[in-house]
Coordinates of C-alpha atoms in Angstrom, one line a residue:
X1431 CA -2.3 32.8 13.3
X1432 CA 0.7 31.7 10.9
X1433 CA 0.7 32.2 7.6
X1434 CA 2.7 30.8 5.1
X1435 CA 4.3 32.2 2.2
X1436 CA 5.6 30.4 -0.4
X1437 CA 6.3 32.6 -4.4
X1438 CA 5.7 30.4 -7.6
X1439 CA 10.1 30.2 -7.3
X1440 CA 9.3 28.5 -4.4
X1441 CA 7.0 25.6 -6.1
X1442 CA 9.0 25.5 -9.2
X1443 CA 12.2 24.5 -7.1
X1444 CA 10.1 21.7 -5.5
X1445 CA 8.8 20.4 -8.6
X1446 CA 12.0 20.1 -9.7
X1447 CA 13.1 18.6 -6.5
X1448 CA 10.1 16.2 -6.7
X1449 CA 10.8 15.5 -10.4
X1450 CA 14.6 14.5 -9.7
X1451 CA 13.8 12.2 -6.8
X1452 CA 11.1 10.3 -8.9
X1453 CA 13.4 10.2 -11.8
X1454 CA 16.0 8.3 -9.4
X1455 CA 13.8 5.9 -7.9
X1456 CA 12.8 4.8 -11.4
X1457 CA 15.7 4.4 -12.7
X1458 CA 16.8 2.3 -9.0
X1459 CA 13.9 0.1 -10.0
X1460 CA 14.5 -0.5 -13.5
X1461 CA 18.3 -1.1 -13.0
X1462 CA 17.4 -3.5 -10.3
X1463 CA 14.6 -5.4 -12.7
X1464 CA 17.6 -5.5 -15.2
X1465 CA 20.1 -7.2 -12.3
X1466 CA 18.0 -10.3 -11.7
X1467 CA 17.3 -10.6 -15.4
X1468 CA 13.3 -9.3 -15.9
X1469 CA 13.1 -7.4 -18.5
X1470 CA 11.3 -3.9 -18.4
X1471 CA 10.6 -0.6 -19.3
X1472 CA 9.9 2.9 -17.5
X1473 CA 8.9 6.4 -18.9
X1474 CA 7.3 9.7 -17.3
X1475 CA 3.8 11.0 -19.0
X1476 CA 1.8 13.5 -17.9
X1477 CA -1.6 13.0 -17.2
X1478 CA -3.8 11.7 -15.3
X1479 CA -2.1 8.5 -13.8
X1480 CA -4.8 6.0 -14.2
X1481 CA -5.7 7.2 -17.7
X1482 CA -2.2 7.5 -18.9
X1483 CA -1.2 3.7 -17.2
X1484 CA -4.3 2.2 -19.0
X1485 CA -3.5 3.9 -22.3
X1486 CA 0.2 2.6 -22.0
X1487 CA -0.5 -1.0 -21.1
X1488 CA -3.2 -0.7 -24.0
X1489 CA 0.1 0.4 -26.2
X1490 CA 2.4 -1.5 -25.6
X1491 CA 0.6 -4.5 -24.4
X1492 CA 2.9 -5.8 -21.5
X1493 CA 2.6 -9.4 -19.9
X1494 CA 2.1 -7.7 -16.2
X1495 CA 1.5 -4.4 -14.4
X1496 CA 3.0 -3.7 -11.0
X1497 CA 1.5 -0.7 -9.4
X1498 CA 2.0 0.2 -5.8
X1499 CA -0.6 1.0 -3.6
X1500 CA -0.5 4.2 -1.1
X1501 CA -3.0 3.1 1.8
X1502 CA -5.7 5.5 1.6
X1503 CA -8.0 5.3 3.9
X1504 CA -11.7 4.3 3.6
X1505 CA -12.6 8.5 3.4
X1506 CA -10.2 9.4 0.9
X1507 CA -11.3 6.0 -1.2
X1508 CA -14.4 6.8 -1.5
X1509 CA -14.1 10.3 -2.7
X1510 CA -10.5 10.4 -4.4
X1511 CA -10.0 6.6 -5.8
X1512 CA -7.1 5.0 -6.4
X1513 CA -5.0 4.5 -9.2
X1514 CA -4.3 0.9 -8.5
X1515 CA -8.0 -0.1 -8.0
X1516 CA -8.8 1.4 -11.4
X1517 CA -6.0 -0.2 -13.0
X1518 CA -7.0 -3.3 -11.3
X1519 CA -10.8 -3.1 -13.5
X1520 CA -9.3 -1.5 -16.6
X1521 CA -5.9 -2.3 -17.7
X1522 CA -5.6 -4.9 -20.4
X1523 CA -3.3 -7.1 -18.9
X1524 CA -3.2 -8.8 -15.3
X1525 CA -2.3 -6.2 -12.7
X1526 CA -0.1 -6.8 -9.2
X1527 CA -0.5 -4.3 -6.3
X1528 CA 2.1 -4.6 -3.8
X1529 CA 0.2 -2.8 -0.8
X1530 CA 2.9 -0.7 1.8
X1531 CA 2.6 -2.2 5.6
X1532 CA 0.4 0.5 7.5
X1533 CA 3.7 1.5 9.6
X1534 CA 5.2 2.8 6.3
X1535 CA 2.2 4.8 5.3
X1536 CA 3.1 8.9 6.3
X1537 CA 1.1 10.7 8.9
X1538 CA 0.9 13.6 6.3
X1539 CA -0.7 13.0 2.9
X1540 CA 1.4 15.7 1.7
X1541 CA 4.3 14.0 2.7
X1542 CA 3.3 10.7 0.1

């Protein structure tokens, strides 16, 4: 059998990674908001993300939520949830979910 070793370096170097690549995207996004003229703002919280997007839209009472939605399956729905679904029931302002065609969803949900 294979074992795998990986040392806390190892998973502090990929949250890092992780950290940088999300930080990138969101700032892609929000520039490209800015192009066309919408007006919006991003920030990173810690948390759990269905608490913390709730307690933000409760803040700073935006005219829409966009959250995306990953594709779970029926399984992991049932005994995970989703973040946009909750969002969906308990944010205080109307929510958008742009859903990801099933060919873009990963084979790995590690890889999400």
């Amino acid at each position: 059998m294979d074992s795998i070793y990986a040392s806390p370096e190892d998973f502090k170097n990929l949250n890092n990674r992780n950290k940088a690549k999300g930080l990138h995207l969101l700032e892609y996004f929000v520039d490209k908001c800015h192009e066309i003229g919408i007006a919006c703002e991003a920030w990173v919280k810690r948390g759990d993300a269905k608490e913390v997007i709730c307690h933000e839209v409760k803040r700073t009472q935006p005219d829409l939520l966009v959250v995306g939605s990953r594709g779970l399956g029926p399984f992991q729905r049932v005994f995970v949830g989703t973040v946009s679904e909750f969002c969906v029931k308990h944010a205080e302002c109307p929510v958008i979910t742009i859903k990801r065609k099933a060919c873009e969803t990963p084979q790995d949900p590690v890889d999400d």
